[in-house]
Amino acid sequence: MQWSSLRVIAKKEIIYASRRPVYWVSSVLLVIFVIWLSVSAATGAIQNIAQTSSDLADYLARIYPQMFFLLQPFSLFLLMSLYLFSEIFIMEKAQGRLEMLMTAPITVKNIWLGKSVSLLVLVYPFVLLTEVLYAVVWVYTAKGLVPTPFAVTAPTLLIGVLLGPMLAFAIISLLGLISFVAEQVSTVQLSAFFMSFGAAFGGSYLLSWLQKRLFVQRADLIRWPMVVGALVLIGLIGGVMWVLQKRIEKDRIARTFG
């Protein structure tokens, strides 16, 4: 693997994206919106429940941060990646810049990895920042409602800080690799769009269903089997990407150019 060429491609994409105001504005607004929505909805529910059942309010105070760490890092990574995915993968091919890269002495693997790494560098810090700010805002807001406003487990942190974002990153990287050989890149772009919003909204309904199932037992939402499941999913997607990048050659990509 030519690490120098990988770094050059990643650096090019990072510099290009970071100089565009839309990247910073959209990222900051999305972070603020996610934190506000997550905290305001949860504290409102706890305030209403605390008037009738302090025990249930304590349980909700424990489960809401777990719901946040299970869904939001994953869906936030996907949502924040939408604009960058379009710029780094889709527009690169549509505007002919990928065709120029194919003439350079760089392997397809390095081109793809360089672009994927740049996306990770541009998105992951904002996801981590969101989690830290959420924890601070949540503790400050909920400390007057329940005795223990923030008590997360090791599986919760592992899913929220690492596995959730990495699963989203694996999905976006796979779509980026597929875009190289797709004749209609708009189809791949639409797939990323619907997948991102489907994860955000569909995941919310799934969490509500899980919360109701675990309500009677007062059980934690995120447990070790879920960690194992996330690792298996990441491994499966990684295996698919490994096989695909072995099979994709420059000639095959060149046949998809308009």
GROMACS .gro file of C-alpha atoms in nm:
model
  258
    1MET     CA    1   0.000   0.000   0.000
    2GLN     CA    2   0.132   0.344  -0.097
    3TRP     CA    3   0.077   0.540   0.223
    4SER     CA    4   0.206   0.864   0.071
    5SER     CA    5  -0.056   0.865  -0.205
    6LEU     CA    6  -0.328   0.775   0.046
    7ARG     CA    7  -0.227   1.070   0.265
    8VAL     CA    8  -0.219   1.306  -0.033
    9ILE     CA    9  -0.574   1.215  -0.136
   10ALA     CA   10  -0.706   1.235   0.221
   11LYS     CA   11  -0.536   1.570   0.279
   12LYS     CA   12  -0.676   1.710  -0.046
   13GLU     CA   13  -1.032   1.617   0.047
   14ILE     CA   14  -0.998   1.745   0.405
   15ILE     CA   15  -0.859   2.082   0.297
   16TYR     CA   16  -1.122   2.122   0.025
   17ALA     CA   17  -1.414   2.046   0.258
   18SER     CA   18  -1.284   2.242   0.557
   19ARG     CA   19  -1.255   2.558   0.349
   20ARG     CA   20  -1.625   2.551   0.261
   21PRO     CA   21  -1.854   2.737   0.506
   22VAL     CA   22  -2.141   2.496   0.440
   23TYR     CA   23  -1.941   2.217   0.606
   24TRP     CA   24  -1.898   2.410   0.931
   25VAL     CA   25  -2.245   2.566   0.937
   26SER     CA   26  -2.432   2.242   0.865
   27SER     CA   27  -2.221   2.045   1.114
   28VAL     CA   28  -2.263   2.294   1.399
   29LEU     CA   29  -2.637   2.335   1.339
   30LEU     CA   30  -2.687   1.959   1.329
   31VAL     CA   31  -2.494   1.914   1.655
   32ILE     CA   32  -2.703   2.182   1.829
   33PHE     CA   33  -3.030   2.040   1.694
   34VAL     CA   34  -2.952   1.683   1.803
   35ILE     CA   35  -2.854   1.790   2.155
   36TRP     CA   36  -3.155   2.019   2.197
   37LEU     CA   37  -3.401   1.761   2.067
   38SER     CA   38  -3.258   1.476   2.275
   39VAL     CA   39  -3.237   1.670   2.602
   40SER     CA   40  -3.564   1.863   2.578
   41ALA     CA   41  -3.774   1.559   2.487
   42ALA     CA   42  -3.621   1.345   2.762
   43THR     CA   43  -3.639   1.601   3.043
   44GLY     CA   44  -3.996   1.687   2.951
   45ALA     CA   45  -4.098   1.322   2.980
   46ILE     CA   46  -3.915   1.282   3.312
   47GLN     CA   47  -4.080   1.593   3.456
   48ASN     CA   48  -4.424   1.458   3.373
   49ILE     CA   49  -4.353   1.109   3.509
   50ALA     CA   50  -4.181   1.234   3.827
   51GLN     CA   51  -4.510   1.381   3.948
   52THR     CA   52  -4.664   1.034   3.972
   53SER     CA   53  -4.374   0.788   4.005
   54SER     CA   54  -4.024   0.876   4.123
   55ASP     CA   55  -3.910   0.517   4.061
   56LEU     CA   56  -4.010   0.536   3.696
   57ALA     CA   57  -3.849   0.879   3.664
   58ASP     CA   58  -3.519   0.733   3.792
   59TYR     CA   59  -3.542   0.453   3.537
   60LEU     CA   60  -3.607   0.696   3.253
   61ALA     CA   61  -3.311   0.908   3.363
   62ARG     CA   62  -3.095   0.597   3.329
   63ILE     CA   63  -3.241   0.477   3.001
   64TYR     CA   64  -3.257   0.805   2.804
   65PRO     CA   65  -2.877   0.853   2.785
   66GLN     CA   66  -2.851   0.491   2.671
   67MET     CA   67  -3.106   0.562   2.398
   68PHE     CA   68  -2.900   0.862   2.291
   69PHE     CA   69  -2.571   0.671   2.277
   70LEU     CA   70  -2.730   0.380   2.092
   71LEU     CA   71  -2.892   0.579   1.811
   72GLN     CA   72  -2.758   0.933   1.780
   73PRO     CA   73  -2.384   0.871   1.717
   74PHE     CA   74  -2.475   0.624   1.441
   75SER     CA   75  -2.746   0.834   1.276
   76LEU     CA   76  -2.555   1.161   1.328
   77PHE     CA   77  -2.252   1.018   1.150
   78LEU     CA   78  -2.471   0.916   0.857
   79LEU     CA   79  -2.652   1.251   0.842
   80MET     CA   80  -2.331   1.455   0.864
   81SER     CA   81  -2.177   1.236   0.595
   82LEU     CA   82  -2.448   1.312   0.338
   83TYR     CA   83  -2.300   1.640   0.210
   84LEU     CA   84  -1.941   1.515   0.231
   85PHE     CA   85  -2.028   1.185   0.063
   86SER     CA   86  -2.175   1.377  -0.227
   87GLU     CA   87  -1.867   1.599  -0.258
   88ILE     CA   88  -1.601   1.332  -0.201
   89PHE     CA   89  -1.749   1.044  -0.401
   90ILE     CA   90  -2.046   1.143  -0.617
   91MET     CA   91  -1.941   1.486  -0.752
   92GLU     CA   92  -1.584   1.366  -0.792
   93LYS     CA   93  -1.708   1.115  -1.047
   94ALA     CA   94  -1.980   1.328  -1.204
   95GLN     CA   95  -1.741   1.619  -1.270
   96GLY     CA   96  -1.461   1.403  -1.411
   97ARG     CA   97  -1.213   1.446  -1.127
   98LEU     CA   98  -1.217   1.073  -1.053
   99GLU     CA   99  -1.137   1.003  -1.418
  100MET     CA  100  -0.826   1.220  -1.385
  101LEU     CA  101  -0.722   1.031  -1.070
  102MET     CA  102  -0.747   0.705  -1.261
  103THR     CA  103  -0.467   0.820  -1.492
  104ALA     CA  104  -0.230   0.874  -1.197
  105PRO     CA  105  -0.005   0.594  -1.063
  106ILE     CA  106  -0.238   0.534  -0.767
  107THR     CA  107  -0.427   0.215  -0.695
  108VAL     CA  108  -0.806   0.208  -0.670
  109LYS     CA  109  -0.767   0.087  -0.313
  110ASN     CA  110  -0.562   0.391  -0.214
  111ILE     CA  111  -0.801   0.632  -0.384
  112TRP     CA  112  -1.095   0.478  -0.201
  113LEU     CA  113  -0.916   0.458   0.135
  114GLY     CA  114  -0.791   0.816   0.107
  115LYS     CA  115  -1.142   0.944   0.044
  116SER     CA  116  -1.289   0.729   0.322
  117VAL     CA  117  -1.026   0.841   0.574
  118SER     CA  118  -1.092   1.206   0.489
  119LEU     CA  119  -1.462   1.155   0.556
  120LEU     CA  120  -1.382   0.994   0.891
  121VAL     CA  121  -1.154   1.283   0.992
  122LEU     CA  122  -1.416   1.541   0.893
  123VAL     CA  123  -1.714   1.378   1.067
  124TYR     CA  124  -1.597   1.173   1.367
  125PRO     CA  125  -1.471   1.468   1.579
  126PHE     CA  126  -1.814   1.634   1.553
  127VAL     CA  127  -1.981   1.311   1.665
  128LEU     CA  128  -1.753   1.289   1.970
  129LEU     CA  129  -1.810   1.659   2.044
  130THR     CA  130  -2.185   1.601   2.032
  131GLU     CA  131  -2.159   1.319   2.285
  132VAL     CA  132  -1.949   1.524   2.526
  133LEU     CA  133  -2.179   1.827   2.500
  134TYR     CA  134  -2.485   1.607   2.541
  135ALA     CA  135  -2.344   1.455   2.861
  136VAL     CA  136  -2.269   1.800   3.004
  137VAL     CA  137  -2.607   1.948   2.909
  138TRP     CA  138  -2.793   1.638   3.026
  139VAL     CA  139  -2.630   1.635   3.370
  140TYR     CA  140  -2.689   2.009   3.413
  141THR     CA  141  -3.053   1.984   3.304
  142ALA     CA  142  -3.155   1.660   3.476
  143LYS     CA  143  -2.970   1.697   3.807
  144GLY     CA  144  -3.268   1.876   3.961
  145LEU     CA  145  -3.511   1.608   3.849
  146VAL     CA  146  -3.352   1.280   3.961
  147PRO     CA  147  -3.080   1.179   4.212
  148THR     CA  148  -2.851   1.019   3.949
  149PRO     CA  149  -2.891   1.198   3.616
  150PHE     CA  150  -2.610   1.023   3.427
  151ALA     CA  151  -2.503   0.664   3.487
  152VAL     CA  152  -2.404   0.484   3.169
  153THR     CA  153  -2.259   0.134   3.140
  154ALA     CA  154  -1.946   0.014   2.964
  155PRO     CA  155  -2.145  -0.134   2.671
  156THR     CA  156  -2.322   0.200   2.631
  157LEU     CA  157  -1.996   0.393   2.602
  158LEU     CA  158  -1.847   0.132   2.370
  159ILE     CA  159  -2.146   0.147   2.136
  160GLY     CA  160  -2.180   0.526   2.150
  161VAL     CA  161  -1.818   0.633   2.128
  162LEU     CA  162  -1.676   0.367   1.896
  163LEU     CA  163  -1.896   0.097   1.745
  164GLY     CA  164  -2.196   0.309   1.642
  165PRO     CA  165  -1.989   0.567   1.452
  166MET     CA  166  -1.765   0.296   1.304
  167LEU     CA  167  -2.068   0.103   1.178
  168ALA     CA  168  -2.195   0.418   1.006
  169PHE     CA  169  -1.846   0.481   0.867
  170ALA     CA  170  -1.832   0.127   0.730
  171ILE     CA  171  -2.168   0.172   0.556
  172ILE     CA  172  -2.068   0.505   0.398
  173SER     CA  173  -1.730   0.365   0.290
  174LEU     CA  174  -1.903   0.068   0.126
  175LEU     CA  175  -2.137   0.302  -0.062
  176GLY     CA  176  -1.834   0.505  -0.170
  177LEU     CA  177  -1.669   0.195  -0.310
  178ILE     CA  178  -1.988   0.096  -0.491
  179SER     CA  179  -2.012   0.446  -0.642
  180PHE     CA  180  -1.684   0.383  -0.827
  181VAL     CA  181  -1.845   0.113  -1.042
  182ALA     CA  182  -2.204   0.240  -1.048
  183GLU     CA  183  -2.313   0.373  -1.385
  184GLN     CA  184  -2.588   0.579  -1.219
  185VAL     CA  185  -2.417   0.743  -0.921
  186SER     CA  186  -2.740   0.923  -0.836
  187THR     CA  187  -2.880   0.586  -0.728
  188VAL     CA  188  -2.599   0.546  -0.476
  189GLN     CA  189  -2.652   0.902  -0.354
  190LEU     CA  190  -3.024   0.838  -0.303
  191SER     CA  191  -2.942   0.517  -0.119
  192ALA     CA  192  -2.719   0.710   0.122
  193PHE     CA  193  -2.990   0.973   0.170
  194PHE     CA  194  -3.271   0.731   0.248
  195MET     CA  195  -3.045   0.515   0.464
  196SER     CA  196  -2.943   0.815   0.675
  197PHE     CA  197  -3.293   0.943   0.738
  198GLY     CA  198  -3.427   0.591   0.775
  199ALA     CA  199  -3.174   0.524   1.050
  200ALA     CA  200  -3.265   0.848   1.227
  201PHE     CA  201  -3.643   0.812   1.220
  202GLY     CA  202  -3.676   0.435   1.208
  203GLY     CA  203  -3.427   0.402   1.491
  204SER     CA  204  -3.636   0.630   1.710
  205TYR     CA  205  -3.940   0.405   1.673
  206LEU     CA  206  -3.727   0.098   1.739
  207LEU     CA  207  -3.591   0.251   2.059
  208SER     CA  208  -3.941   0.336   2.179
  209TRP     CA  209  -4.043  -0.025   2.121
  210LEU     CA  210  -3.738  -0.157   2.307
  211GLN     CA  211  -3.799   0.082   2.595
  212LYS     CA  212  -4.153  -0.050   2.638
  213ARG     CA  213  -4.031  -0.410   2.626
  214LEU     CA  214  -3.769  -0.345   2.895
  215PHE     CA  215  -3.987  -0.118   3.107
  216VAL     CA  216  -4.128  -0.389   3.335
  217GLN     CA  217  -3.785  -0.540   3.404
  218ARG     CA  218  -3.622  -0.199   3.450
  219ALA     CA  219  -3.339  -0.344   3.240
  220ASP     CA  220  -3.060  -0.159   3.065
  221LEU     CA  221  -3.116  -0.091   2.698
  222ILE     CA  222  -2.760  -0.159   2.583
  223ARG     CA  223  -2.600  -0.486   2.691
  224TRP     CA  224  -2.303  -0.694   2.582
  225PRO     CA  225  -2.490  -0.902   2.319
  226MET     CA  226  -2.562  -0.575   2.137
  227VAL     CA  227  -2.189  -0.496   2.139
  228VAL     CA  228  -2.117  -0.836   1.988
  229GLY     CA  229  -2.386  -0.779   1.725
  230ALA     CA  230  -2.233  -0.443   1.627
  231LEU     CA  231  -1.889  -0.603   1.596
  232VAL     CA  232  -2.032  -0.878   1.375
  233LEU     CA  233  -2.204  -0.622   1.149
  234ILE     CA  234  -1.886  -0.416   1.115
  235GLY     CA  235  -1.691  -0.733   1.039
  236LEU     CA  236  -1.939  -0.843   0.773
  237ILE     CA  237  -1.936  -0.503   0.600
  238GLY     CA  238  -1.557  -0.498   0.624
  239GLY     CA  239  -1.543  -0.840   0.460
  240VAL     CA  240  -1.767  -0.725   0.175
  241MET     CA  241  -1.547  -0.418   0.121
  242TRP     CA  242  -1.231  -0.629   0.123
  243VAL     CA  243  -1.372  -0.859  -0.146
  244LEU     CA  244  -1.503  -0.570  -0.359
  245GLN     CA  245  -1.183  -0.366  -0.353
  246LYS     CA  246  -0.993  -0.675  -0.467
  247ARG     CA  247  -1.221  -0.713  -0.768
  248ILE     CA  248  -1.248  -0.349  -0.877
  249GLU     CA  249  -0.988  -0.245  -1.133
  250LYS     CA  250  -0.933   0.088  -1.306
  251ASP     CA  251  -1.053  -0.052  -1.638
  252ARG     CA  252  -1.384  -0.151  -1.483
  253ILE     CA  253  -1.429   0.198  -1.336
  254ALA     CA  254  -1.334   0.361  -1.666
  255ARG     CA  255  -1.620   0.179  -1.841
  256THR     CA  256  -1.870   0.362  -1.618
  257PHE     CA  257  -1.758   0.712  -1.715
  258GLY     CA  258  -2.008   0.896  -1.932
   0.00000   0.00000   0.00000
